[in-house]
PDB file of C-alpha atoms in Angstrom:
ATOM      1  CA  MET C   1      88.451 136.802  88.821  1.00 43.00           C
ATOM      2  CA  ALA C   2      90.684 133.653  88.199  1.00 43.00           C
ATOM      3  CA  GLU C   3      94.224 134.401  87.352  1.00 44.00           C
ATOM      4  CA  ALA C   4      94.842 134.208  83.674  1.00 46.00           C
ATOM      5  CA  PHE C   5      96.786 131.122  82.616  1.00 46.00           C
ATOM      6  CA  ASN C   6      99.959 131.931  80.621  1.00 53.00           C
ATOM      7  CA  PHE C   7     101.267 128.946  78.431  1.00 52.00           C
ATOM      8  CA  ASP C   8     105.019 128.540  78.606  1.00 60.00           C
ATOM      9  CA  PRO C   9     106.211 126.593  75.426  1.00 54.00           C
ATOM     10  CA  ASP C  10     109.482 125.746  77.156  1.00 61.00           C
ATOM     11  CA  LYS C  11     107.842 123.987  80.151  1.00 61.00           C
ATOM     12  CA  ASN C  12     107.152 120.339  80.097  1.00 65.00           C
ATOM     13  CA  TYR C  13     103.524 120.139  81.271  1.00 55.00           C
ATOM     14  CA  ASP C  14     103.392 116.395  81.011  1.00 68.00           C
ATOM     15  CA  GLU C  15     106.292 116.062  83.479  1.00 66.00           C
ATOM     16  CA  ALA C  16     104.716 118.644  85.767  1.00 59.00           C
ATOM     17  CA  THR C  17     101.527 116.686  85.670  1.00 58.00           C
ATOM     18  CA  MET C  18     103.408 113.407  86.585  1.00 52.00           C
ATOM     19  CA  GLU C  19     105.346 115.158  89.321  1.00 59.00           C
ATOM     20  CA  GLN C  20     101.988 116.313  90.832  1.00 53.00           C
ATOM     21  CA  GLN C  21     100.668 112.782  90.516  1.00 51.00           C
ATOM     22  CA  ARG C  22     103.676 111.395  92.212  1.00 55.00           C
ATOM     23  CA  ASN C  23     103.379 113.933  95.165  1.00 52.00           C
ATOM     24  CA  ILE C  24      99.709 112.830  95.602  1.00 47.00           C
ATOM     25  CA  GLU C  25     100.665 109.135  95.606  1.00 53.00           C
ATOM     26  CA  LYS C  26     103.453 109.932  98.215  1.00 57.00           C
ATOM     27  CA  GLU C  27     100.961 111.766 100.284  1.00 55.00           C
ATOM     28  CA  ILE C  28      98.447 108.806 100.259  1.00 54.00           C
ATOM     29  CA  SER C  29     101.107 106.271 101.087  1.00 55.00           C
ATOM     30  CA  ALA C  30     102.257 108.363 104.024  1.00 56.00           C
ATOM     31  CA  ASN C  31      98.671 108.833 105.421  1.00 73.00           C
ATOM     32  CA  GLN C  32      96.819 105.587 104.432  1.00 90.00           C
ATOM     33  CA  ALA C  33      97.723 101.935 105.297  1.00 97.00           C
ATOM     34  CA  LEU C  34      97.172  99.556 102.489  1.00 98.00           C
ATOM     35  CA  VAL C  35      94.750  97.769 104.755  1.00 98.00           C
ATOM     36  CA  SER C  36      93.493  99.338 108.010  1.00 98.00           C
ATOM     37  CA  PHE C  37      92.624  97.954 111.274  1.00 98.00           C
ATOM     38  CA  GLN C  38      88.756  97.424 111.784  1.00 98.00           C
ATOM     39  CA  ILE C  39      87.103 100.866 112.513  1.00 97.00           C
ATOM     40  CA  ASP C  40      83.586 101.748 113.613  1.00 96.00           C
ATOM     41  CA  PHE C  41      81.102 103.724 111.471  1.00 95.00           C
ATOM     42  CA  ASP C  42      81.369 106.821 113.568  1.00 94.00           C
ATOM     43  CA  THR C  43      84.991 107.066 112.176  1.00 95.00           C
ATOM     44  CA  VAL C  44      83.514 106.743 108.833  1.00 94.00           C
ATOM     45  CA  SER C  45      81.053 109.553 109.519  1.00 93.00           C
ATOM     46  CA  ALA C  46      84.036 111.832 110.322  1.00 92.00           C
ATOM     47  CA  ASP C  47      84.728 111.695 106.505  1.00 91.00           C
ATOM     48  CA  TYR C  48      81.647 113.802 105.841  1.00 90.00           C
ATOM     49  CA  SER C  49      80.358 117.264 106.701  1.00 88.00           C
ATOM     50  CA  LYS C  50      77.646 117.444 109.301  1.00 88.00           C
ATOM     51  CA  GLU C  51      75.477 118.884 106.807  1.00 87.00           C
ATOM     52  CA  ASP C  52      75.774 115.997 104.373  1.00 89.00           C
ATOM     53  CA  GLU C  53      72.509 114.272 105.353  1.00 89.00           C
ATOM     54  CA  THR C  54      72.463 111.835 102.419  1.00 90.00           C
ATOM     55  CA  TYR C  55      75.844 110.041 103.319  1.00 90.00           C
ATOM     56  CA  LEU C  56      75.319 110.373 107.164  1.00 93.00           C
ATOM     57  CA  GLY C  57      71.918 108.737 106.743  1.00 93.00           C
ATOM     58  CA  LYS C  58      73.359 105.872 104.779  1.00 94.00           C
ATOM     59  CA  ILE C  59      76.030 105.331 107.347  1.00 95.00           C
ATOM     60  CA  GLN C  60      73.264 104.864 109.920  1.00 94.00           C
ATOM     61  CA  ASP C  61      71.661 102.276 107.762  1.00 95.00           C
ATOM     62  CA  LEU C  62      75.132 100.469 107.491  1.00 96.00           C
ATOM     63  CA  LYS C  63      75.428 100.550 111.243  1.00 95.00           C
ATOM     64  CA  ILE C  64      72.205  98.610 111.495  1.00 95.00           C
ATOM     65  CA  LYS C  65      73.292  95.858 109.132  1.00 96.00           C
ATOM     66  CA  TYR C  66      77.035  95.563 109.605  1.00 97.00           C
ATOM     67  CA  LYS C  67      79.475  95.543 112.458  1.00 97.00           C
ATOM     68  CA  CYS C  68      82.373  97.466 111.290  1.00 98.00           C
ATOM     69  CA  VAL C  69      84.571  98.338 108.398  1.00 98.00           C
ATOM     70  CA  ARG C  70      88.194  98.090 107.255  1.00 98.00           C
ATOM     71  CA  ARG C  71      89.582 100.676 105.059  1.00 98.00           C
ATOM     72  CA  THR C  72      91.910 100.050 102.023  1.00 98.00           C
ATOM     73  CA  ARG C  73      94.184 102.599 100.428  1.00 98.00           C
ATOM     74  CA  GLY C  74      92.716 104.676  97.722  1.00 96.00           C
ATOM     75  CA  ASP C  75      95.417 103.884  95.055  1.00 97.00           C
ATOM     76  CA  GLY C  76      93.344 102.436  92.282  1.00 97.00           C
ATOM     77  CA  ASN C  77      94.034  98.760  93.581  1.00 98.00           C
ATOM     78  CA  CYS C  78      91.487  98.891  96.376  1.00 98.00           C
ATOM     79  CA  PHE C  79      89.005  96.337  94.981  1.00 98.00           C
ATOM     80  CA  TYR C  80      91.535  93.719  94.571  1.00 98.00           C
ATOM     81  CA  ARG C  81      93.242  94.438  97.923  1.00 98.00           C
ATOM     82  CA  ALA C  82      89.897  94.463  99.733  1.00 98.00           C
ATOM     83  CA  PHE C  83      88.721  91.228  98.043  1.00 98.00           C
ATOM     84  CA  GLY C  84      92.018  89.510  98.727  1.00 98.00           C
ATOM     85  CA  PHE C  85      92.134  90.332 102.344  1.00 98.00           C
ATOM     86  CA  ALA C  86      88.554  89.778 103.171  1.00 98.00           C
ATOM     87  CA  TYR C  87      88.476  86.362 101.481  1.00 98.00           C
ATOM     88  CA  LEU C  88      91.750  85.005 102.913  1.00 98.00           C
ATOM     89  CA  GLU C  89      90.572  86.213 106.292  1.00 98.00           C
ATOM     90  CA  GLN C  90      87.482  84.131 105.935  1.00 97.00           C
ATOM     91  CA  LEU C  91      89.653  81.177 105.001  1.00 98.00           C
ATOM     92  CA  LEU C  92      91.526  81.356 108.389  1.00 97.00           C
ATOM     93  CA  THR C  93      88.458  79.687 109.914  1.00 95.00           C
ATOM     94  CA  ASN C  94      87.007  77.793 106.907  1.00 96.00           C
ATOM     95  CA  GLN C  95      89.203  74.742 106.104  1.00 93.00           C
ATOM     96  CA  VAL C  96      86.686  73.224 103.670  1.00 94.00           C
ATOM     97  CA  ASP C  97      86.643  76.225 101.334  1.00 97.00           C
ATOM     98  CA  TYR C  98      90.442  76.668 101.848  1.00 97.00           C
ATOM     99  CA  ALA C  99      90.995  73.273 100.462  1.00 97.00           C
ATOM    100  CA  ARG C 100      88.927  74.189  97.400  1.00 97.00           C
ATOM    101  CA  PHE C 101      90.430  77.534  96.938  1.00 98.00           C
ATOM    102  CA  LYS C 102      94.049  76.145  97.241  1.00 98.00           C
ATOM    103  CA  GLU C 103      93.367  73.807  94.442  1.00 98.00           C
ATOM    104  CA  VAL C 104      91.904  76.501  92.291  1.00 98.00           C
ATOM    105  CA  ALA C 105      95.019  78.900  92.990  1.00 98.00           C
ATOM    106  CA  THR C 106      97.345  76.092  92.320  1.00 98.00           C
ATOM    107  CA  ARG C 107      96.236  75.159  88.913  1.00 98.00           C
ATOM    108  CA  SER C 108      95.541  78.832  87.959  1.00 98.00           C
ATOM    109  CA  LYS C 109      99.147  79.407  86.575  1.00 98.00           C
ATOM    110  CA  ASP C 110      98.955  76.497  84.144  1.00 97.00           C
ATOM    111  CA  GLU C 111      95.553  77.837  82.984  1.00 97.00           C
ATOM    112  CA  LEU C 112      97.001  81.330  82.357  1.00 98.00           C
ATOM    113  CA  VAL C 113      99.937  79.807  80.531  1.00 97.00           C
ATOM    114  CA  SER C 114      97.369  77.882  78.385  1.00 97.00           C
ATOM    115  CA  LEU C 115      95.779  81.182  77.609  1.00 96.00           C
ATOM    116  CA  GLY C 116      98.996  82.726  76.253  1.00 95.00           C
ATOM    117  CA  PHE C 117     100.296  84.493  79.244  1.00 96.00           C
ATOM    118  CA  PRO C 118     104.173  84.005  79.274  1.00 94.00           C
ATOM    119  CA  GLN C 119     105.259  81.604  82.042  1.00 95.00           C
ATOM    120  CA  PHE C 120     108.289  83.721  83.072  1.00 91.00           C
ATOM    121  CA  THR C 121     106.032  86.792  83.598  1.00 89.00           C
ATOM    122  CA  ILE C 122     103.546  85.263  85.871  1.00 96.00           C
ATOM    123  CA  GLU C 123     105.656  82.636  87.802  1.00 96.00           C
ATOM    124  CA  ASP C 124     107.036  85.041  90.389  1.00 96.00           C
ATOM    125  CA  PHE C 125     103.577  86.559  91.082  1.00 98.00           C
ATOM    126  CA  HIS C 126     101.979  83.053  91.352  1.00 98.00           C
ATOM    127  CA  ASP C 127     104.665  81.858  93.702  1.00 98.00           C
ATOM    128  CA  THR C 128     104.208  84.817  96.037  1.00 98.00           C
ATOM    129  CA  PHE C 129     100.457  84.333  95.806  1.00 98.00           C
ATOM    130  CA  MET C 130     100.779  80.632  96.759  1.00 98.00           C
ATOM    131  CA  ASP C 131     103.200  81.465  99.641  1.00 98.00           C
ATOM    132  CA  VAL C 132     100.401  83.549 101.081  1.00 98.00           C
ATOM    133  CA  VAL C 133      97.875  80.972 100.432  1.00 98.00           C
ATOM    134  CA  GLU C 134     100.079  78.392 102.055  1.00 98.00           C
ATOM    135  CA  LYS C 135     100.508  80.696 105.033  1.00 97.00           C
ATOM    136  CA  VAL C 136      96.753  80.962 105.534  1.00 98.00           C
ATOM    137  CA  GLY C 137      96.515  77.171 105.666  1.00 96.00           C
ATOM    138  CA  THR C 138      98.911  76.931 108.564  1.00 93.00           C
ATOM    139  CA  PRO C 139      98.191  78.468 112.134  1.00 89.00           C
ATOM    140  CA  CYS C 140      97.933  81.982 110.949  1.00 96.00           C
ATOM    141  CA  THR C 141      96.339  84.858 112.789  1.00 97.00           C
ATOM    142  CA  THR C 142      94.316  87.823 111.395  1.00 98.00           C
ATOM    143  CA  LYS C 143      97.116  89.944 112.895  1.00 98.00           C
ATOM    144  CA  GLU C 144      99.627  88.089 110.730  1.00 98.00           C
ATOM    145  CA  LEU C 145      97.500  88.392 107.617  1.00 98.00           C
ATOM    146  CA  HIS C 146      97.047  91.958 108.098  1.00 98.00           C
ATOM    147  CA  GLU C 147     100.956  92.476 108.332  1.00 98.00           C
ATOM    148  CA  THR C 148     101.390  90.497 105.084  1.00 98.00           C
ATOM    149  CA  PHE C 149      98.925  92.736 103.287  1.00 98.00           C
ATOM    150  CA  ASN C 150     100.545  95.877 104.643  1.00 98.00           C
ATOM    151  CA  ASP C 151     104.038  94.667 103.150  1.00 98.00           C
ATOM    152  CA  GLN C 152     104.038  96.737 100.065  1.00 97.00           C
ATOM    153  CA  GLY C 153     105.980  94.294  97.934  1.00 97.00           C
ATOM    154  CA  ILE C 154     103.887  91.208  98.955  1.00 98.00           C
ATOM    155  CA  SER C 155     100.650  93.046  98.892  1.00 98.00           C
ATOM    156  CA  ASP C 156     101.213  94.397  95.308  1.00 98.00           C
ATOM    157  CA  TYR C 157     102.322  91.115  94.079  1.00 98.00           C
ATOM    158  CA  LEU C 158      99.079  89.702  95.287  1.00 98.00           C
ATOM    159  CA  VAL C 159      97.066  92.502  93.651  1.00 98.00           C
ATOM    160  CA  VAL C 160      99.033  91.730  90.356  1.00 98.00           C
ATOM    161  CA  TYR C 161      98.154  88.203  90.380  1.00 98.00           C
ATOM    162  CA  LEU C 162      94.460  88.839  91.038  1.00 98.00           C
ATOM    163  CA  ARG C 163      94.594  91.263  88.068  1.00 98.00           C
ATOM    164  CA  LEU C 164      95.965  88.526  85.954  1.00 98.00           C
ATOM    165  CA  LEU C 165      93.227  86.093  86.933  1.00 98.00           C
ATOM    166  CA  VAL C 166      90.622  88.572  85.949  1.00 98.00           C
ATOM    167  CA  SER C 167      92.406  89.280  82.713  1.00 98.00           C
ATOM    168  CA  GLY C 168      92.594  85.420  82.036  1.00 98.00           C
ATOM    169  CA  TYR C 169      89.045  84.807  82.815  1.00 98.00           C
ATOM    170  CA  LEU C 170      87.753  87.691  80.720  1.00 98.00           C
ATOM    171  CA  GLN C 171      89.675  86.370  77.634  1.00 98.00           C
ATOM    172  CA  LYS C 172      88.774  82.740  78.314  1.00 97.00           C
ATOM    173  CA  LYS C 173      85.070  83.922  78.198  1.00 98.00           C
ATOM    174  CA  ALA C 174      85.520  86.676  75.562  1.00 98.00           C
ATOM    175  CA  ASP C 175      82.468  85.834  73.597  1.00 97.00           C
ATOM    176  CA  PHE C 176      80.355  86.562  76.573  1.00 97.00           C
ATOM    177  CA  TYR C 177      82.251  89.646  78.081  1.00 97.00           C
ATOM    178  CA  GLN C 178      82.699  91.299  74.647  1.00 97.00           C
ATOM    179  CA  ASN C 179      79.065  92.484  74.968  1.00 95.00           C
ATOM    180  CA  PHE C 180      79.989  94.629  78.041  1.00 95.00           C
ATOM    181  CA  ILE C 181      83.007  96.354  76.598  1.00 96.00           C
ATOM    182  CA  GLU C 182      82.506  99.779  75.126  1.00 92.00           C
ATOM    183  CA  GLY C 183      84.740 101.794  72.752  1.00 92.00           C
ATOM    184  CA  GLY C 184      85.175  99.163  70.043  1.00 94.00           C
ATOM    185  CA  ARG C 185      87.822  97.475  71.912  1.00 97.00           C
ATOM    186  CA  SER C 186      88.461  93.766  71.911  1.00 97.00           C
ATOM    187  CA  VAL C 187      88.538  91.821  75.176  1.00 98.00           C
ATOM    188  CA  LYS C 188      92.159  91.601  75.091  1.00 97.00           C
ATOM    189  CA  GLU C 189      92.686  95.282  74.515  1.00 97.00           C
ATOM    190  CA  PHE C 190      90.294  96.030  77.400  1.00 98.00           C
ATOM    191  CA  CYS C 191      92.403  93.726  79.710  1.00 98.00           C
ATOM    192  CA  ASN C 192      95.623  95.341  78.599  1.00 97.00           C
ATOM    193  CA  GLN C 193      94.475  98.797  79.222  1.00 97.00           C
ATOM    194  CA  GLU C 194      92.036  98.531  82.118  1.00 97.00           C
ATOM    195  CA  VAL C 195      92.694  95.321  83.949  1.00 98.00           C
ATOM    196  CA  GLU C 196      96.404  94.389  84.077  1.00 97.00           C
ATOM    197  CA  PRO C 197      97.989  97.690  84.861  1.00 98.00           C
ATOM    198  CA  MET C 198      98.323  98.623  88.515  1.00 98.00           C
ATOM    199  CA  GLY C 199      96.368 101.644  89.670  1.00 97.00           C
ATOM    200  CA  LYS C 200      93.441 101.001  87.360  1.00 97.00           C
ATOM    201  CA  GLU C 201      90.178 101.179  89.138  1.00 97.00           C
ATOM    202  CA  SER C 202      87.675  98.363  88.804  1.00 97.00           C
ATOM    203  CA  ASP C 203      84.035  98.308  87.869  1.00 95.00           C
ATOM    204  CA  HIS C 204      81.222  95.794  87.580  1.00 95.00           C
ATOM    205  CA  LEU C 205      83.000  93.862  84.908  1.00 97.00           C
ATOM    206  CA  GLN C 206      86.021  92.967  87.010  1.00 98.00           C
ATOM    207  CA  VAL C 207      83.967  92.137  89.985  1.00 98.00           C
ATOM    208  CA  MET C 208      81.955  89.750  87.888  1.00 97.00           C
ATOM    209  CA  ALA C 209      85.133  88.097  86.419  1.00 98.00           C
ATOM    210  CA  LEU C 210      86.971  87.678  89.635  1.00 98.00           C
ATOM    211  CA  THR C 211      84.196  86.159  91.679  1.00 98.00           C
ATOM    212  CA  SER C 212      83.426  83.759  88.732  1.00 97.00           C
ATOM    213  CA  ALA C 213      87.169  82.752  88.238  1.00 97.00           C
ATOM    214  CA  LEU C 214      87.656  81.893  91.877  1.00 98.00           C
ATOM    215  CA  GLY C 215      84.149  80.715  92.764  1.00 97.00           C
ATOM    216  CA  VAL C 216      83.753  83.192  95.664  1.00 97.00           C
ATOM    217  CA  ALA C 217      80.431  84.991  96.286  1.00 97.00           C
ATOM    218  CA  VAL C 218      80.706  88.682  97.045  1.00 98.00           C
ATOM    219  CA  ARG C 219      78.157  91.288  98.142  1.00 98.00           C
ATOM    220  CA  VAL C 220      78.991  94.870  97.051  1.00 98.00           C
ATOM    221  CA  VAL C 221      77.147  97.458  99.183  1.00 98.00           C
ATOM    222  CA  TYR C 222      76.682 100.805  97.258  1.00 96.00           C
ATOM    223  CA  MET C 223      76.844 103.915  99.394  1.00 94.00           C
ATOM    224  CA  ASP C 224      75.962 106.701  96.901  1.00 88.00           C
ATOM    225  CA  ARG C 225      73.770 109.863  96.628  1.00 86.00           C
ATOM    226  CA  GLY C 226      70.679 107.890  95.617  1.00 82.00           C
ATOM    227  CA  GLU C 227      67.494 109.312  97.074  1.00 76.00           C
ATOM    228  CA  SER C 228      66.850 106.156  99.105  1.00 79.00           C
ATOM    229  CA  GLY C 229      67.928 106.308 102.658  1.00 82.00           C
ATOM    230  CA  GLN C 230      69.240 102.780 102.505  1.00 90.00           C
ATOM    231  CA  CYS C 231      72.338 101.430 100.775  1.00 95.00           C
ATOM    232  CA  ASN C 232      71.543  99.121  97.842  1.00 94.00           C
ATOM    233  CA  HIS C 233      73.674  95.945  97.285  1.00 96.00           C
ATOM    234  CA  HIS C 234      74.335  93.443  94.614  1.00 96.00           C
ATOM    235  CA  ASP C 235      75.533  89.978  94.938  1.00 98.00           C
ATOM    236  CA  PHE C 236      78.132  88.368  92.518  1.00 97.00           C
ATOM    237  CA  PRO C 237      77.002  85.946  91.283  1.00 94.00           C
ATOM    238  CA  GLU C 238      73.279  86.850  91.510  1.00 93.00           C
ATOM    239  CA  GLU C 239      71.182  85.058  94.139  1.00 92.00           C
ATOM    240  CA  SER C 240      74.385  83.704  95.740  1.00 94.00           C
ATOM    241  CA  SER C 241      75.145  83.457  99.497  1.00 94.00           C
ATOM    242  CA  PRO C 242      78.118  86.021  99.873  1.00 96.00           C
ATOM    243  CA  SER C 243      81.115  85.209 102.112  1.00 94.00           C
ATOM    244  CA  VAL C 244      82.845  88.529 101.205  1.00 98.00           C
ATOM    245  CA  TYR C 245      81.255  91.973 101.821  1.00 98.00           C
ATOM    246  CA  LEU C 246      82.667  95.067 100.267  1.00 98.00           C
ATOM    247  CA  LEU C 247      81.530  98.758 100.670  1.00 98.00           C
ATOM    248  CA  TYR C 248      81.605 100.831  97.430  1.00 97.00           C
ATOM    249  CA  ARG C 249      81.731 104.549  97.550  1.00 95.00           C
ATOM    250  CA  PRO C 250      82.248 106.208  94.230  1.00 93.00           C
ATOM    251  CA  GLY C 251      85.648 105.148  92.998  1.00 93.00           C
ATOM    252  CA  HIS C 252      86.544 103.135  96.205  1.00 97.00           C
ATOM    253  CA  TYR C 253      86.136  99.869  97.832  1.00 98.00           C
ATOM    254  CA  ASP C 254      86.559  98.938 101.553  1.00 98.00           C
ATOM    255  CA  ILE C 255      85.715  95.797 103.538  1.00 98.00           C
ATOM    256  CA  LEU C 256      82.534  95.425 105.519  1.00 98.00           C
ATOM    257  CA  TYR C 257      81.963  92.853 108.419  1.00 98.00           C
ATOM    258  CA  SER C 258      78.466  91.420 108.942  1.00 90.00           C
TER     259      SER C 258
END
């Protein structure tokens, strides 16, 4: 029989919950890199019980189609961090798309300001973002990019700016994206509550917006408990040729290598 719960009116349960959350976050920080080294799928298999035939079978499917995986920290920012690293890593060897992306990134600050974002709020984030973009355009190695993304201060600034880009794009295209938002919220309310705050997980809507805002095609491969022995995938935008591959397990994104 479970032990009876005795409510203590003098105890601050909100503070206790927050303290528990802080302890969980500290444990995650101590044990998970923001972006890991590349690992093989046998290492991923170790995450699951030997009796978990569904997931282990899907890992075997991934092994046929992809080379390896790179983990990201499960802190609610994994989509943005995975996307950012995977795409910038691609640009290390793609000068044509680098030039296009640099132009998009450079003018993005003024576009956000024109949408009503305060310049003093976004300027530092944009400056840091552009510093990393500039670094990618010089002789930069994957090792150096990996170190950059594991610098908590820089890495989080990059995530914040990607979140701002998503928020700006959703608000710019509010008439279209309003149709996807539940709960009677406006697009701006959705952005204030679900997009801009750090630690908020991302879903289909955020993926649509970021890929459209930056002109980057992404394939998200879904590893779930569906009955099919294969992992389904979806390309953003549809019928595009993806340059970034992300692995989605319920509530989390990692990076795939084709």
